């Protein structure tokens, strides 16, 4: 209904950014309940699949469409005590790679943006729980380029990917993590 309402009012969707995200509780596999796994994977992977499926028919009718998956630099290391999140983000990325191959013949580009620690509520909760840091700005000195990644930094990568300057880019993952952690914060 949501996509139909949008298309009725504005026409077919030309850009979809799959950005819904939640964290897992940071437990080992042995201590993770199946409900948590379902909840996290559903939010990241199943929702991205469902929304993409809904907008693709309209995108195919246009000269160009773009689907962006907001993943995570966590897929670089796939650390311990994060199986639901790691599984969800790698499933989302696999969906992106598959879609990029299926839909390029229809002019649809599908790419991944994988940020590191970003100054958001989710980032604050993560650092409070894992490092006892309540103010992310306290991490600036230990971060690449002397600051915690900002939402605008991620948005700038998305803007590039949906612009004409990236008209020949599909099936790519772009990390937005300043090249990786220097110290505190992953």
mmCIF file of C-alpha atoms in Angstrom:
data_model
loop_
_atom_site.group_PDB
_atom_site.id
_atom_site.type_symbol
_atom_site.label_atom_id
_atom_site.label_comp_id
_atom_site.label_asym_id
_atom_site.label_seq_id
_atom_site.Cartn_x
_atom_site.Cartn_y
_atom_site.Cartn_z
ATOM 1 C CA UNK A 1 0.000 0.000 0.000
ATOM 2 C CA UNK A 2 2.787 2.424 0.863
ATOM 3 C CA UNK A 3 4.547 2.074 -2.494
ATOM 4 C CA UNK A 4 1.233 2.219 -4.370
ATOM 5 C CA UNK A 5 0.307 5.444 -2.559
ATOM 6 C CA UNK A 6 3.688 7.002 -3.337
ATOM 7 C CA UNK A 7 3.493 5.999 -6.982
ATOM 8 C CA UNK A 8 -0.085 7.287 -7.269
ATOM 9 C CA UNK A 9 0.964 10.691 -5.974
ATOM 10 C CA UNK A 10 4.475 11.079 -7.351
ATOM 11 C CA UNK A 11 4.960 8.448 -10.039
ATOM 12 C CA UNK A 12 7.263 5.430 -9.959
ATOM 13 C CA UNK A 13 10.020 5.335 -7.355
ATOM 14 C CA UNK A 14 13.387 5.980 -8.983
ATOM 15 C CA UNK A 15 15.584 5.804 -5.860
ATOM 16 C CA UNK A 16 15.243 3.402 -2.944
ATOM 17 C CA UNK A 17 17.606 3.609 0.022
ATOM 18 C CA UNK A 18 17.219 0.567 2.260
ATOM 19 C CA UNK A 19 18.341 2.164 5.511
ATOM 20 C CA UNK A 20 16.250 0.491 8.209
ATOM 21 C CA UNK A 21 18.505 -0.844 10.895
ATOM 22 C CA UNK A 22 18.606 -2.234 14.385
ATOM 23 C CA UNK A 23 21.435 -3.716 16.404
ATOM 24 C CA UNK A 24 21.632 -7.112 17.992
ATOM 25 C CA UNK A 25 22.226 -7.497 21.721
ATOM 26 C CA UNK A 26 25.890 -8.441 21.342
ATOM 27 C CA UNK A 27 25.616 -11.971 22.696
ATOM 28 C CA UNK A 28 27.450 -15.097 21.616
ATOM 29 C CA UNK A 29 25.720 -17.488 19.239
ATOM 30 C CA UNK A 30 25.135 -19.879 22.156
ATOM 31 C CA UNK A 31 23.327 -17.133 24.089
ATOM 32 C CA UNK A 32 21.301 -15.636 21.221
ATOM 33 C CA UNK A 33 17.622 -16.495 21.091
ATOM 34 C CA UNK A 34 16.047 -17.369 17.714
ATOM 35 C CA UNK A 35 13.573 -14.476 18.068
ATOM 36 C CA UNK A 36 16.426 -11.968 18.142
ATOM 37 C CA UNK A 37 17.953 -13.512 15.030
ATOM 38 C CA UNK A 38 14.598 -13.366 13.220
ATOM 39 C CA UNK A 39 13.993 -9.754 14.266
ATOM 40 C CA UNK A 40 17.403 -8.481 13.156
ATOM 41 C CA UNK A 41 17.540 -10.427 9.883
ATOM 42 C CA UNK A 42 13.944 -9.447 9.075
ATOM 43 C CA UNK A 43 14.701 -5.762 9.570
ATOM 44 C CA UNK A 44 17.874 -5.684 7.482
ATOM 45 C CA UNK A 45 17.456 -8.375 4.844
ATOM 46 C CA UNK A 46 13.798 -9.328 4.462
ATOM 47 C CA UNK A 47 12.589 -5.713 4.529
ATOM 48 C CA UNK A 48 15.173 -4.727 1.895
ATOM 49 C CA UNK A 49 14.065 -7.647 -0.291
ATOM 50 C CA UNK A 50 10.385 -6.795 0.090
ATOM 51 C CA UNK A 51 10.760 -3.065 -0.592
ATOM 52 C CA UNK A 52 13.057 -3.694 -3.555
ATOM 53 C CA UNK A 53 10.553 -6.172 -5.004
ATOM 54 C CA UNK A 54 7.792 -3.572 -4.710
ATOM 55 C CA UNK A 55 9.648 -0.741 -6.468
ATOM 56 C CA UNK A 56 11.455 -2.698 -9.194
ATOM 57 C CA UNK A 57 8.474 -2.933 -11.584
ATOM 58 C CA UNK A 58 8.147 0.872 -11.629
ATOM 59 C CA UNK A 59 11.904 1.337 -11.900
ATOM 60 C CA UNK A 60 11.982 -0.939 -14.944
ATOM 61 C CA UNK A 61 9.649 1.478 -16.747
ATOM 62 C CA UNK A 62 12.153 4.329 -16.363
ATOM 63 C CA UNK A 63 15.523 5.012 -17.959
ATOM 64 C CA UNK A 64 17.261 4.603 -14.626
ATOM 65 C CA UNK A 65 16.627 3.366 -11.121
ATOM 66 C CA UNK A 66 18.873 3.155 -8.082
ATOM 67 C CA UNK A 67 18.707 0.871 -5.062
ATOM 68 C CA UNK A 68 21.152 1.571 -2.260
ATOM 69 C CA UNK A 69 21.664 -0.783 0.665
ATOM 70 C CA UNK A 70 23.037 0.826 3.810
ATOM 71 C CA UNK A 71 25.146 -1.966 5.259
ATOM 72 C CA UNK A 72 27.995 -1.742 7.751
ATOM 73 C CA UNK A 73 31.772 -1.826 7.899
ATOM 74 C CA UNK A 74 31.162 -4.610 10.433
ATOM 75 C CA UNK A 75 30.999 -6.954 7.439
ATOM 76 C CA UNK A 76 34.776 -6.483 7.039
ATOM 77 C CA UNK A 77 35.614 -8.287 10.259
ATOM 78 C CA UNK A 78 32.441 -10.103 11.292
ATOM 79 C CA UNK A 79 33.401 -9.903 14.942
ATOM 80 C CA UNK A 80 32.362 -12.164 17.770
ATOM 81 C CA UNK A 81 29.123 -11.606 19.683
ATOM 82 C CA UNK A 82 27.290 -10.129 16.755
ATOM 83 C CA UNK A 83 26.005 -13.042 14.684
ATOM 84 C CA UNK A 84 22.459 -11.709 14.100
ATOM 85 C CA UNK A 85 23.737 -8.320 12.894
ATOM 86 C CA UNK A 86 26.587 -9.839 10.878
ATOM 87 C CA UNK A 87 24.239 -12.357 9.267
ATOM 88 C CA UNK A 88 21.651 -9.681 8.504
ATOM 89 C CA UNK A 89 24.104 -7.278 6.892
ATOM 90 C CA UNK A 90 25.844 -9.947 4.824
ATOM 91 C CA UNK A 91 22.430 -11.193 3.634
ATOM 92 C CA UNK A 92 21.509 -7.625 2.680
ATOM 93 C CA UNK A 93 24.774 -7.281 0.759
ATOM 94 C CA UNK A 94 24.183 -10.606 -1.007
ATOM 95 C CA UNK A 95 20.764 -9.316 -2.041
ATOM 96 C CA UNK A 96 22.413 -6.186 -3.463
ATOM 97 C CA UNK A 97 24.956 -8.169 -5.474
ATOM 98 C CA UNK A 98 22.236 -10.462 -6.823
ATOM 99 C CA UNK A 99 19.934 -7.565 -7.719
ATOM 100 C CA UNK A 100 22.775 -5.699 -9.434
ATOM 101 C CA UNK A 101 23.211 -8.611 -11.817
ATOM 102 C CA UNK A 102 19.490 -9.192 -12.346
ATOM 103 C CA UNK A 103 18.458 -5.588 -12.869
ATOM 104 C CA UNK A 104 21.305 -3.926 -14.767
ATOM 105 C CA UNK A 105 19.634 -4.938 -18.049
ATOM 106 C CA UNK A 106 16.720 -2.752 -16.917
ATOM 107 C CA UNK A 107 18.914 0.266 -16.122
ATOM 108 C CA UNK A 108 18.710 -0.275 -12.371
ATOM 109 C CA UNK A 109 21.918 0.210 -10.423
ATOM 110 C CA UNK A 110 22.260 -1.487 -7.048
ATOM 111 C CA UNK A 111 25.074 -0.547 -4.687
ATOM 112 C CA UNK A 112 26.075 -0.806 -1.035
ATOM 113 C CA UNK A 113 27.271 1.900 1.332
ATOM 114 C CA UNK A 114 29.005 0.439 4.384
ATOM 115 C CA UNK A 115 29.620 3.024 7.107
ATOM 116 C CA UNK A 116 31.677 2.490 10.220
ATOM 117 C CA UNK A 117 30.697 4.113 13.491
ATOM 118 C CA UNK A 118 28.282 6.971 12.721
ATOM 119 C CA UNK A 119 27.097 9.610 15.151
ATOM 120 C CA UNK A 120 23.510 8.377 15.433
ATOM 121 C CA UNK A 121 21.413 7.082 18.292
ATOM 122 C CA UNK A 122 22.321 3.516 17.296
ATOM 123 C CA UNK A 123 26.027 4.440 17.295
ATOM 124 C CA UNK A 124 25.709 6.078 20.711
ATOM 125 C CA UNK A 125 23.978 3.002 22.170
ATOM 126 C CA UNK A 126 26.640 0.728 20.691
ATOM 127 C CA UNK A 127 29.551 2.679 22.142
ATOM 128 C CA UNK A 128 27.849 3.120 25.504
ATOM 129 C CA UNK A 129 27.287 -0.650 25.729
ATOM 130 C CA UNK A 130 30.629 -1.832 24.350
ATOM 131 C CA UNK A 131 33.110 0.862 25.395
ATOM 132 C CA UNK A 132 31.381 2.837 28.139
ATOM 133 C CA UNK A 133 31.517 5.976 25.987
ATOM 134 C CA UNK A 134 28.515 8.250 26.418
ATOM 135 C CA UNK A 135 29.635 11.100 24.142
ATOM 136 C CA UNK A 136 30.807 9.974 20.707
ATOM 137 C CA UNK A 137 32.695 13.238 20.239
ATOM 138 C CA UNK A 138 35.109 11.952 22.899
ATOM 139 C CA UNK A 139 36.264 9.482 20.230
ATOM 140 C CA UNK A 140 37.096 12.142 17.621
ATOM 141 C CA UNK A 141 40.855 12.079 18.267
ATOM 142 C CA UNK A 142 41.028 8.315 17.748
ATOM 143 C CA UNK A 143 38.942 8.305 14.579
ATOM 144 C CA UNK A 144 40.119 8.639 10.972
ATOM 145 C CA UNK A 145 40.199 12.294 9.894
ATOM 146 C CA UNK A 146 39.824 13.333 13.535
ATOM 147 C CA UNK A 147 36.074 12.909 13.796
ATOM 148 C CA UNK A 148 33.341 10.331 14.143
ATOM 149 C CA UNK A 149 31.547 9.762 10.834
ATOM 150 C CA UNK A 150 28.470 11.961 10.484
ATOM 151 C CA UNK A 151 25.172 11.029 8.794
ATOM 152 C CA UNK A 152 25.978 13.658 6.139
ATOM 153 C CA UNK A 153 29.161 11.757 5.253
ATOM 154 C CA UNK A 154 27.072 8.680 4.468
ATOM 155 C CA UNK A 155 24.458 10.756 2.621
ATOM 156 C CA UNK A 156 27.190 12.243 0.406
ATOM 157 C CA UNK A 157 28.201 8.754 -0.751
ATOM 158 C CA UNK A 158 24.554 7.917 -1.470
ATOM 159 C CA UNK A 159 24.152 11.192 -3.410
ATOM 160 C CA UNK A 160 27.132 10.263 -5.547
ATOM 161 C CA UNK A 161 25.812 6.765 -6.243
ATOM 162 C CA UNK A 162 22.415 8.030 -7.416
ATOM 163 C CA UNK A 163 23.926 10.820 -9.538
ATOM 164 C CA UNK A 164 24.828 10.802 -13.217
ATOM 165 C CA UNK A 165 28.504 10.783 -12.195
ATOM 166 C CA UNK A 166 28.105 7.124 -11.201
ATOM 167 C CA UNK A 167 26.062 6.024 -14.194
ATOM 168 C CA UNK A 168 28.374 3.067 -14.836
ATOM 169 C CA UNK A 169 28.632 1.876 -11.226
ATOM 170 C CA UNK A 170 26.614 -1.097 -10.002
ATOM 171 C CA UNK A 171 27.238 -4.056 -7.730
ATOM 172 C CA UNK A 172 29.787 -2.171 -5.638
ATOM 173 C CA UNK A 173 30.340 -1.748 -1.913
ATOM 174 C CA UNK A 174 31.740 1.600 -0.826
ATOM 175 C CA UNK A 175 33.021 1.832 2.715
ATOM 176 C CA UNK A 176 32.384 5.123 4.469
ATOM 177 C CA UNK A 177 34.593 4.530 7.480
ATOM 178 C CA UNK A 178 37.578 6.790 6.917
ATOM 179 C CA UNK A 179 39.679 3.793 5.947
ATOM 180 C CA UNK A 180 38.971 1.876 9.140
ATOM 181 C CA UNK A 181 39.417 2.443 12.847
ATOM 182 C CA UNK A 182 42.570 3.986 14.287
ATOM 183 C CA UNK A 183 41.817 3.037 17.859
ATOM 184 C CA UNK A 184 38.591 3.114 19.852
ATOM 185 C CA UNK A 185 35.412 2.554 17.865
ATOM 186 C CA UNK A 186 35.086 -0.028 15.149
#
